[in-house]
PDB file of C-alpha atoms and ligand atoms in Angstrom:
ATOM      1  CA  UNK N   1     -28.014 -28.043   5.985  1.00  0.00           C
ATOM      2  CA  UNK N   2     -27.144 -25.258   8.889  1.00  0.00           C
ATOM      3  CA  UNK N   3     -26.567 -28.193  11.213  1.00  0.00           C
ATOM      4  CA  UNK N   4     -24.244 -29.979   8.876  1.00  0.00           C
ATOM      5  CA  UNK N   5     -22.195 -26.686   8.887  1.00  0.00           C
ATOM      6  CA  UNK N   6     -21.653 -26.078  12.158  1.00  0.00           C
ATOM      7  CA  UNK N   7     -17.892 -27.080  11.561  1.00  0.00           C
ATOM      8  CA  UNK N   8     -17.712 -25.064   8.809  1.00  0.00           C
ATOM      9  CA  UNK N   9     -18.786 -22.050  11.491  1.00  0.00           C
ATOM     10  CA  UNK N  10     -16.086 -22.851  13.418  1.00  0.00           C
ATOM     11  CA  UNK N  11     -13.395 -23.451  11.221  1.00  0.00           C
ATOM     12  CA  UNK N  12     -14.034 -20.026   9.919  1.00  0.00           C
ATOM     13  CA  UNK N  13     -13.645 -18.893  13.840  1.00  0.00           C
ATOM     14  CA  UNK N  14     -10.290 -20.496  13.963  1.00  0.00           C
ATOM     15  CA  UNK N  15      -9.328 -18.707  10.546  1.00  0.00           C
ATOM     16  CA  UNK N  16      -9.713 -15.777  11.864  1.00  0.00           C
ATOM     17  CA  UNK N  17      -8.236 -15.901  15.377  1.00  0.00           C
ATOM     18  CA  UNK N  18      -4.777 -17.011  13.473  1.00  0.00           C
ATOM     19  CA  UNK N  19      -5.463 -14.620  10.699  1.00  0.00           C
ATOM     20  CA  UNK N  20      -5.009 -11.710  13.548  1.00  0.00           C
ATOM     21  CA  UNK N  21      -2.176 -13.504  15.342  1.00  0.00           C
ATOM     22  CA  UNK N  22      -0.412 -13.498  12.308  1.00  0.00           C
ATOM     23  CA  UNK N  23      -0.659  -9.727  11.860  1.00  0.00           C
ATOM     24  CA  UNK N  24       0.727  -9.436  15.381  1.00  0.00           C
ATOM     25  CA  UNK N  25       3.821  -6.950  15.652  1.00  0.00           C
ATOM     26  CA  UNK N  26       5.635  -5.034  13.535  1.00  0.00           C
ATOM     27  CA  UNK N  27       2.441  -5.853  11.163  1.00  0.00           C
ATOM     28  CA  UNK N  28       0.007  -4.137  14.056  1.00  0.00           C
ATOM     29  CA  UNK N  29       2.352  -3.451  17.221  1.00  0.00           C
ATOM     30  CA  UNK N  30      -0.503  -3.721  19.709  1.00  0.00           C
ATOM     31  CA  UNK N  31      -1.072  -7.616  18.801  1.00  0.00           C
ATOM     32  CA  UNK N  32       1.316  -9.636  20.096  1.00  0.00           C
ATOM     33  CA  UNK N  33       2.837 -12.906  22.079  1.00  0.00           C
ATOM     34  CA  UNK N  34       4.674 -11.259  24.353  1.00  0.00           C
ATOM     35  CA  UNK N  35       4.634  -7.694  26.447  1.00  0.00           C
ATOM     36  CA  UNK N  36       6.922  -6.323  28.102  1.00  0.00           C
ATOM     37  CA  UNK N  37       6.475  -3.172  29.865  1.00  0.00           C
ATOM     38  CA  UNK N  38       9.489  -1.161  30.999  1.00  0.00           C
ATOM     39  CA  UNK N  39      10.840   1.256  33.753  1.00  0.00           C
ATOM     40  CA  UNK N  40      10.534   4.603  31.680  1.00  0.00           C
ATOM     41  CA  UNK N  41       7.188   4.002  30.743  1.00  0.00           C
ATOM     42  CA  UNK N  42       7.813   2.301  27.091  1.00  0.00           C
ATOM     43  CA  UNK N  43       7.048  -0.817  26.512  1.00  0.00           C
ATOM     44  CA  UNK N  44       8.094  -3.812  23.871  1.00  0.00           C
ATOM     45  CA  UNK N  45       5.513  -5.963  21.910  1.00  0.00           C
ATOM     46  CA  UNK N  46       7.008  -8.908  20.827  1.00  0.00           C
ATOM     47  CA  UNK N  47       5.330 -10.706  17.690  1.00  0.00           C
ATOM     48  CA  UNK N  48       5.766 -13.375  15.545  1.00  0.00           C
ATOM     49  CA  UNK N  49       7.943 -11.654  12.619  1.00  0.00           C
ATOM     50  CA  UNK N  50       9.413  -9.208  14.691  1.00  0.00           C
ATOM     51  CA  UNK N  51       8.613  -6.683  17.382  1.00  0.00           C
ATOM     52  CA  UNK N  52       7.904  -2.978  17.840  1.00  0.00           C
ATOM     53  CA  UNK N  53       8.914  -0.230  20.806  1.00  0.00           C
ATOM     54  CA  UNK N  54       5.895   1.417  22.001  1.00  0.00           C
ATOM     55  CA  UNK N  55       6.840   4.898  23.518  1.00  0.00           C
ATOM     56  CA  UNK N  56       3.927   6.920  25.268  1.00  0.00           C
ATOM     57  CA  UNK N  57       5.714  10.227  24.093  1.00  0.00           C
ATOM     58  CA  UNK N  58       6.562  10.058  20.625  1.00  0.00           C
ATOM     59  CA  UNK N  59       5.010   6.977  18.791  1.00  0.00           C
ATOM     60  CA  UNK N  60       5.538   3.227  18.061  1.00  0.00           C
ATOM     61  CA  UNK N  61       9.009   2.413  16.408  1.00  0.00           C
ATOM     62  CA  UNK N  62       9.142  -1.538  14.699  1.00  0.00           C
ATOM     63  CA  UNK N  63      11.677  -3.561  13.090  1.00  0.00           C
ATOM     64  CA  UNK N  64      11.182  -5.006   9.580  1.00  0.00           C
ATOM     65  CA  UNK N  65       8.912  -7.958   8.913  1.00  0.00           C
ATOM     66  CA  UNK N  66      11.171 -11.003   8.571  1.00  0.00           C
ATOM     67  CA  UNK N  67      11.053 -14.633   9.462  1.00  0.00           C
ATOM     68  CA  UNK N  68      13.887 -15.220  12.527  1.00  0.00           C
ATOM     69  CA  UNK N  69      14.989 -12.524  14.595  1.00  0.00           C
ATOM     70  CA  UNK N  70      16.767 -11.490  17.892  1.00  0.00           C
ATOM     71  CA  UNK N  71      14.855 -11.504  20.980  1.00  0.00           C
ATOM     72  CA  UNK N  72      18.164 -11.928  23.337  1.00  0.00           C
ATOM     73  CA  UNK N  73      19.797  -8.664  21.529  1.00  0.00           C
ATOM     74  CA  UNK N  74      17.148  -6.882  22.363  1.00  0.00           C
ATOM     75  CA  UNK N  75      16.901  -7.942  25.434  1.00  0.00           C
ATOM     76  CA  UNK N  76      20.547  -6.770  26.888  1.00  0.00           C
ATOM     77  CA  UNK N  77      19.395  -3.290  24.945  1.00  0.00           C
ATOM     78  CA  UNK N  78      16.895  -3.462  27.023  1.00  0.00           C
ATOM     79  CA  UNK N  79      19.603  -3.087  29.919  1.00  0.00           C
ATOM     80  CA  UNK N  80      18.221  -6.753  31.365  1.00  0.00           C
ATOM     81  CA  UNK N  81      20.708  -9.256  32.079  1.00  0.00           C
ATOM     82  CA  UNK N  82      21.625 -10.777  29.110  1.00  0.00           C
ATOM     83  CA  UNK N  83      21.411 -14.263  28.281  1.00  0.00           C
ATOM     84  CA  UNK N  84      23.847 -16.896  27.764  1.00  0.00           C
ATOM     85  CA  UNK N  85      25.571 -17.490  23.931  1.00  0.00           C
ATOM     86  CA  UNK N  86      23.485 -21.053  23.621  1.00  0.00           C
ATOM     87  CA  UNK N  87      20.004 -19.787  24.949  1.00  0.00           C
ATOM     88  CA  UNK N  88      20.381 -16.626  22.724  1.00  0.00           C
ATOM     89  CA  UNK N  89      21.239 -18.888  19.698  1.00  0.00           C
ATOM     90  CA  UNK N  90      18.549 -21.482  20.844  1.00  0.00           C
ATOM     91  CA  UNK N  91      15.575 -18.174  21.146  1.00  0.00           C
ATOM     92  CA  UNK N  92      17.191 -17.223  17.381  1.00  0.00           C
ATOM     93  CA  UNK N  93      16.450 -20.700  16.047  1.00  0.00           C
ATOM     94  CA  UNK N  94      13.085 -20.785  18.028  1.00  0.00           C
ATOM     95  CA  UNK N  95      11.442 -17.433  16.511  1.00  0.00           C
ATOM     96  CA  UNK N  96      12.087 -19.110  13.122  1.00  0.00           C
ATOM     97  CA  UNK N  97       9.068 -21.318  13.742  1.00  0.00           C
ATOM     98  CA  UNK N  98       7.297 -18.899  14.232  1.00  0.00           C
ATOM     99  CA  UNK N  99       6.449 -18.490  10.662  1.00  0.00           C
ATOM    100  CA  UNK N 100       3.957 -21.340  11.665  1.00  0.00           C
ATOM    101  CA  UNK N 101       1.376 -19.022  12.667  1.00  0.00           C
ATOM    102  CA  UNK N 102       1.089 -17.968   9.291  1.00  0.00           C
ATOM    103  CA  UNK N 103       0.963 -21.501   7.919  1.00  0.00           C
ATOM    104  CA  UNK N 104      -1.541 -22.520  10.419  1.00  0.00           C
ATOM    105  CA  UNK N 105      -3.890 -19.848   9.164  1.00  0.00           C
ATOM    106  CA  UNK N 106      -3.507 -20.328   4.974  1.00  0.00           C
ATOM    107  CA  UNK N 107      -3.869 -24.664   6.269  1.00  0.00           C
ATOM    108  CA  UNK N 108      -6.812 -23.820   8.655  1.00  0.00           C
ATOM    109  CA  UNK N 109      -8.113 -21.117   5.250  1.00  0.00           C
ATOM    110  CA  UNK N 110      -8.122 -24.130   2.749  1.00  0.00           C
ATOM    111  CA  UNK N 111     -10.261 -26.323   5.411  1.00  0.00           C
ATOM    112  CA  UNK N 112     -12.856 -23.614   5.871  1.00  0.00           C
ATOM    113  CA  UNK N 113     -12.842 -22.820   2.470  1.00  0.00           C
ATOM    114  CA  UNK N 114     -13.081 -26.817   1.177  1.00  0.00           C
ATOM    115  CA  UNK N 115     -15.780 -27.436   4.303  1.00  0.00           C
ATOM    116  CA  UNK N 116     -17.994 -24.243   2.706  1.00  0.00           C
ATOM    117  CA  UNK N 117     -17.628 -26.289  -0.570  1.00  0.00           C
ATOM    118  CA  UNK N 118     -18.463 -29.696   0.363  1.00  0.00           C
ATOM    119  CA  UNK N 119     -21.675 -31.554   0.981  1.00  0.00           C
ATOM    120  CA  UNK N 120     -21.270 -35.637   1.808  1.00  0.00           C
ATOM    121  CA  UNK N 121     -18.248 -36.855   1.279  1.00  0.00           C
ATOM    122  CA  UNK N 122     -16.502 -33.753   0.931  1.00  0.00           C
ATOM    123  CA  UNK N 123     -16.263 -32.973   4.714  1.00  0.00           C
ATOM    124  CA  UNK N 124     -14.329 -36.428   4.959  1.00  0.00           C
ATOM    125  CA  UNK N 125     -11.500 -34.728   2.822  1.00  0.00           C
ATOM    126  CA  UNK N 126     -12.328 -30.867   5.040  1.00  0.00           C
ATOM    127  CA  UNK N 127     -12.276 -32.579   8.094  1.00  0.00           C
ATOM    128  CA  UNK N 128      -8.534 -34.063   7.257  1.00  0.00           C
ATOM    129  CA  UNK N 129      -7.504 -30.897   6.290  1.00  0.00           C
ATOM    130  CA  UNK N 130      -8.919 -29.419   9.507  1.00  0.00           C
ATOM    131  CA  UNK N 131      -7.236 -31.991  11.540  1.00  0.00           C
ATOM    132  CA  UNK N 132      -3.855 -30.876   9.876  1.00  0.00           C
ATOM    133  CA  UNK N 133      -4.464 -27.516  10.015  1.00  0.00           C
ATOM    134  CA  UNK N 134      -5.191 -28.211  14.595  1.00  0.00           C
ATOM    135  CA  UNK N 135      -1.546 -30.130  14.456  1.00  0.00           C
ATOM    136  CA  UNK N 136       0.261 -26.921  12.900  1.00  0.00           C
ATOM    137  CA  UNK N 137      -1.560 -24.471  15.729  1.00  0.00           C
ATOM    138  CA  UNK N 138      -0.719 -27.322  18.329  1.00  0.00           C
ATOM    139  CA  UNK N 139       2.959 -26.734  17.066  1.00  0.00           C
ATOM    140  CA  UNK N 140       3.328 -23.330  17.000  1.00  0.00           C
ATOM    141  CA  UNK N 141       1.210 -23.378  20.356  1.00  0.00           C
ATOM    142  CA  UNK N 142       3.971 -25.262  21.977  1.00  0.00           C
ATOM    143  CA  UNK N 143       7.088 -22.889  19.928  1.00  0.00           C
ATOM    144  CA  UNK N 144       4.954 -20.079  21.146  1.00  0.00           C
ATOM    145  CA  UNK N 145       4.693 -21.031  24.530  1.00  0.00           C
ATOM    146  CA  UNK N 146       8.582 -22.094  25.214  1.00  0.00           C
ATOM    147  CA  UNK N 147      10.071 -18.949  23.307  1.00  0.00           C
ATOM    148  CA  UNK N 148       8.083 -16.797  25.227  1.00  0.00           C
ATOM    149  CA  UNK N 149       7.368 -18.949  28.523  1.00  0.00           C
ATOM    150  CA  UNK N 150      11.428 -18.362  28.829  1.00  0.00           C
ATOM    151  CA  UNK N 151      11.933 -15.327  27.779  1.00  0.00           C
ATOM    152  CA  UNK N 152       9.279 -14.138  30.804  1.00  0.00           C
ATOM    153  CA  UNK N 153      10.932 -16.354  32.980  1.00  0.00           C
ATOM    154  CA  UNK N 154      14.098 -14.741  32.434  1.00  0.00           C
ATOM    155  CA  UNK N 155      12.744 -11.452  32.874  1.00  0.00           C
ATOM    156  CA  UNK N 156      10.948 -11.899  35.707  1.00  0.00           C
ATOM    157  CA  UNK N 157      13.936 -13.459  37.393  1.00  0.00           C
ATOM    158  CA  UNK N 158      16.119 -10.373  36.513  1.00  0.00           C
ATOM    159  CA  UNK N 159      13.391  -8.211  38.188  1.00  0.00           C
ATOM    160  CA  UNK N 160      11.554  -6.738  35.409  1.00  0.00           C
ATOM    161  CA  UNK N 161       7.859  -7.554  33.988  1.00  0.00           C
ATOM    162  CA  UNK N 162       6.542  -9.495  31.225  1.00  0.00           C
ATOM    163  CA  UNK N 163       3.482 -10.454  30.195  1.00  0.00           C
ATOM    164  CA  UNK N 164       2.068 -12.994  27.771  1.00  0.00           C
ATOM    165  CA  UNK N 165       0.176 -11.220  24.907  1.00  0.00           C
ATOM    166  CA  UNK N 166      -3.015 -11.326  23.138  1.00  0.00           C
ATOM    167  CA  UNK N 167      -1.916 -13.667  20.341  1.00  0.00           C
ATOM    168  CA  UNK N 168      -0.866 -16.242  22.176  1.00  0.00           C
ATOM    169  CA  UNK N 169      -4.353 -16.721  23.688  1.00  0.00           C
ATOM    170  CA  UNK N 170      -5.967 -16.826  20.270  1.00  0.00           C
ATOM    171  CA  UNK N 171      -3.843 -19.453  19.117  1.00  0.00           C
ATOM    172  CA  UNK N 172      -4.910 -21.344  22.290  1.00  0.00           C
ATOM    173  CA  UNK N 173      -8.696 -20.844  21.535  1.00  0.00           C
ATOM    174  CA  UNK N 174      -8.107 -21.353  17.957  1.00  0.00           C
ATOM    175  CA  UNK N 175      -6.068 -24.717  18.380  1.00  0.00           C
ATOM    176  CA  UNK N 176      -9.220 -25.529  20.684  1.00  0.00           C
ATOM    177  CA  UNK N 177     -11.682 -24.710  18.008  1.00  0.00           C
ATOM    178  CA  UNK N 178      -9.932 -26.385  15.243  1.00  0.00           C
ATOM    179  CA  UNK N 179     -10.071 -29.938  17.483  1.00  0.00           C
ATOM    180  CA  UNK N 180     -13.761 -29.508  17.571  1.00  0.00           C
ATOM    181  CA  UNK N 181     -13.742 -28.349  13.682  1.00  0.00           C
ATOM    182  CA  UNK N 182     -12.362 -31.575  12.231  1.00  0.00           C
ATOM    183  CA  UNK N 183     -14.547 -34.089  14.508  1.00  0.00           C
ATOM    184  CA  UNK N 184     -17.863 -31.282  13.862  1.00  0.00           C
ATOM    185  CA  UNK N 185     -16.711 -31.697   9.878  1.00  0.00           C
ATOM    186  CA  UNK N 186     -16.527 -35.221  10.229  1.00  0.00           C
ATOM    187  CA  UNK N 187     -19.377 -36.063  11.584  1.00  0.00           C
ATOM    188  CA  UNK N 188     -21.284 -33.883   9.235  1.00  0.00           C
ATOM    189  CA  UNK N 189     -20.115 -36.513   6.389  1.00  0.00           C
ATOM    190  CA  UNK N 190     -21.195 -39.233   8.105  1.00  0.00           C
ATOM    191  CA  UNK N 191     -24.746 -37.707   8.912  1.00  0.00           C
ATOM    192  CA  UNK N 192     -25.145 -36.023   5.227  1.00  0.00           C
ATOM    193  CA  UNK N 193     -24.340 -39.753   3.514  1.00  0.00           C
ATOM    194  CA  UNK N 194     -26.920 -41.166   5.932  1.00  0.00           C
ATOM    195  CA  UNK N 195     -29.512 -38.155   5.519  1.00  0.00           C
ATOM    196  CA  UNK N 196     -29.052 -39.338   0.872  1.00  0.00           C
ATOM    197  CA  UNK N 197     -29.698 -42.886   1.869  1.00  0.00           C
ATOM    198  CA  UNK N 198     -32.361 -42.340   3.837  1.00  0.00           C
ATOM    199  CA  UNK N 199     -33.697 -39.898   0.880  1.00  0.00           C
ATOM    200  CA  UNK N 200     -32.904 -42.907  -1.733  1.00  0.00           C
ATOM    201  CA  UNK N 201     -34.840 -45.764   0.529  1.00  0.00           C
ATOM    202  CA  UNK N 202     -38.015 -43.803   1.135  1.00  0.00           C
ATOM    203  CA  UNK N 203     -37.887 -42.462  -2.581  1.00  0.00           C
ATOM    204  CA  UNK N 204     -38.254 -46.504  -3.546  1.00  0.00           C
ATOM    205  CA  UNK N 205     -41.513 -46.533  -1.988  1.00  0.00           C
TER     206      UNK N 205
HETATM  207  C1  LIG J 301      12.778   3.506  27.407  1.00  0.00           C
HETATM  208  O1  LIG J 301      13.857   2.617  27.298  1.00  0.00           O
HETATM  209  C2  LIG J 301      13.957   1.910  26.078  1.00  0.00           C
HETATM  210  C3  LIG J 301      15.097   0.935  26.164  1.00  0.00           C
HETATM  211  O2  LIG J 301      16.234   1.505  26.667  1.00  0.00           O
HETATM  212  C4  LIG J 301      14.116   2.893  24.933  1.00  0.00           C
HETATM  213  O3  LIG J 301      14.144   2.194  23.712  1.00  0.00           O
HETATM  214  C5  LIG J 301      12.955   3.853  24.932  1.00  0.00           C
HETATM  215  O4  LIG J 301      13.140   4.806  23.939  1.00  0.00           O
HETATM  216  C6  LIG J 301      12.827   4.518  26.282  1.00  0.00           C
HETATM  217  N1  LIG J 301      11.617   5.341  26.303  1.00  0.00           N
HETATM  218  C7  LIG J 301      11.630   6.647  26.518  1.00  0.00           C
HETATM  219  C8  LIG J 301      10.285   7.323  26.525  1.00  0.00           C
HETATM  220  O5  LIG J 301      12.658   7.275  26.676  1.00  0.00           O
END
């Protein structure tokens, strides 16, 4: 019974990890995809539904939670070099998807919770959901990594530092672990519908 839940284990790992990247900042300014610390000692937290300003002196300031916002505005106010009209729209458009990381965590939520449920069969149907839930992290893995794989780029090129956050690696280990979760699930239908028939033959004798 443990073994046949050892997908369920990890698909319950994976929950979490995007649970927490989907709190990154302004939910919980000190989670987030990108970091950027600056001159004067401050330093910006970029997260998935917006970001926060984190001043050593006097506190954390954070935008509002909302899906799609500015990174290249804040940027120039930032004093870097600004970016062109078409890569600020482009960034705009980009942090739009990445609303994903919230969607990856209710999909990869539903698999966990229909694996917990399920004996025989059932993980065929957990393990599909699983498998959806690993193609939503992949996606927002990839958004993740070219919004703010650029927007370091560009700041390191313009002399300043950047950093990739925290949340970005636990969408990496959960977009791992949810791989592993849908063939783990899968395999635990296949073994639980041979463990009945082998219950059923000897039960004949
Ligand atoms: C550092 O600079 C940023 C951007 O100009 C500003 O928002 C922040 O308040 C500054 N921090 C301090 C401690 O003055």
């Amino acid at each position: 019974m443990l073994a046949l839940h050892f997908g369920t284990v990890l698909l319950f790992a994976a929950t979490g990890l995007l649970i927490v990247a989907s709190i990154s900042a302004p939910t919980v300014a000190k989670i987030d995809l990108l970091h950027v610390p600056l001159s004067n000692g401050s330093a910006v937290n970029f997260g998935s539904l917006g970001f926060c300003v984190l001043k050593s002196a006097d506190g954390t300031s954070c935008t509002h939670t909302g899906v799609a916002y500015r990174i290249a505005n804040e940027i120039s106010s930032l004093g870097i070099e600004p970016f062109s009209g078409a890569e600020a729209s482009t960034l705009h458009g980009l942090t739009g998807g990445l609303i994903l990381h919230q969607i990856a965590a209710g999909i990869a939520g539903i698999a966990f919770l229909l694996a917990v449920c399920s004996h025989r069969i059932g993980f065929l149907f957990a393990s599909a959901v699983a498998l959806l839930a690993f193609l939503f992290s992949l996606a927002i893995l990839v958004i993740d990594f070219v919004t703010f794989g650029s927007v370091r780029h560009h700041i390191r090129d313009n002399g300043g530092r950047a950093e990739y956050g925290n949340a970005i690696w636990m969408v990496l280990a959960a977009t791992i672990i949810l791989l592993f979760a849908s063939v783990a699930t899968c395999f635990a239908c296949i073994t639980g519908r041979r463990r009945t028939r082998t219950r059923k033959t000897a039960a004949t004798y």
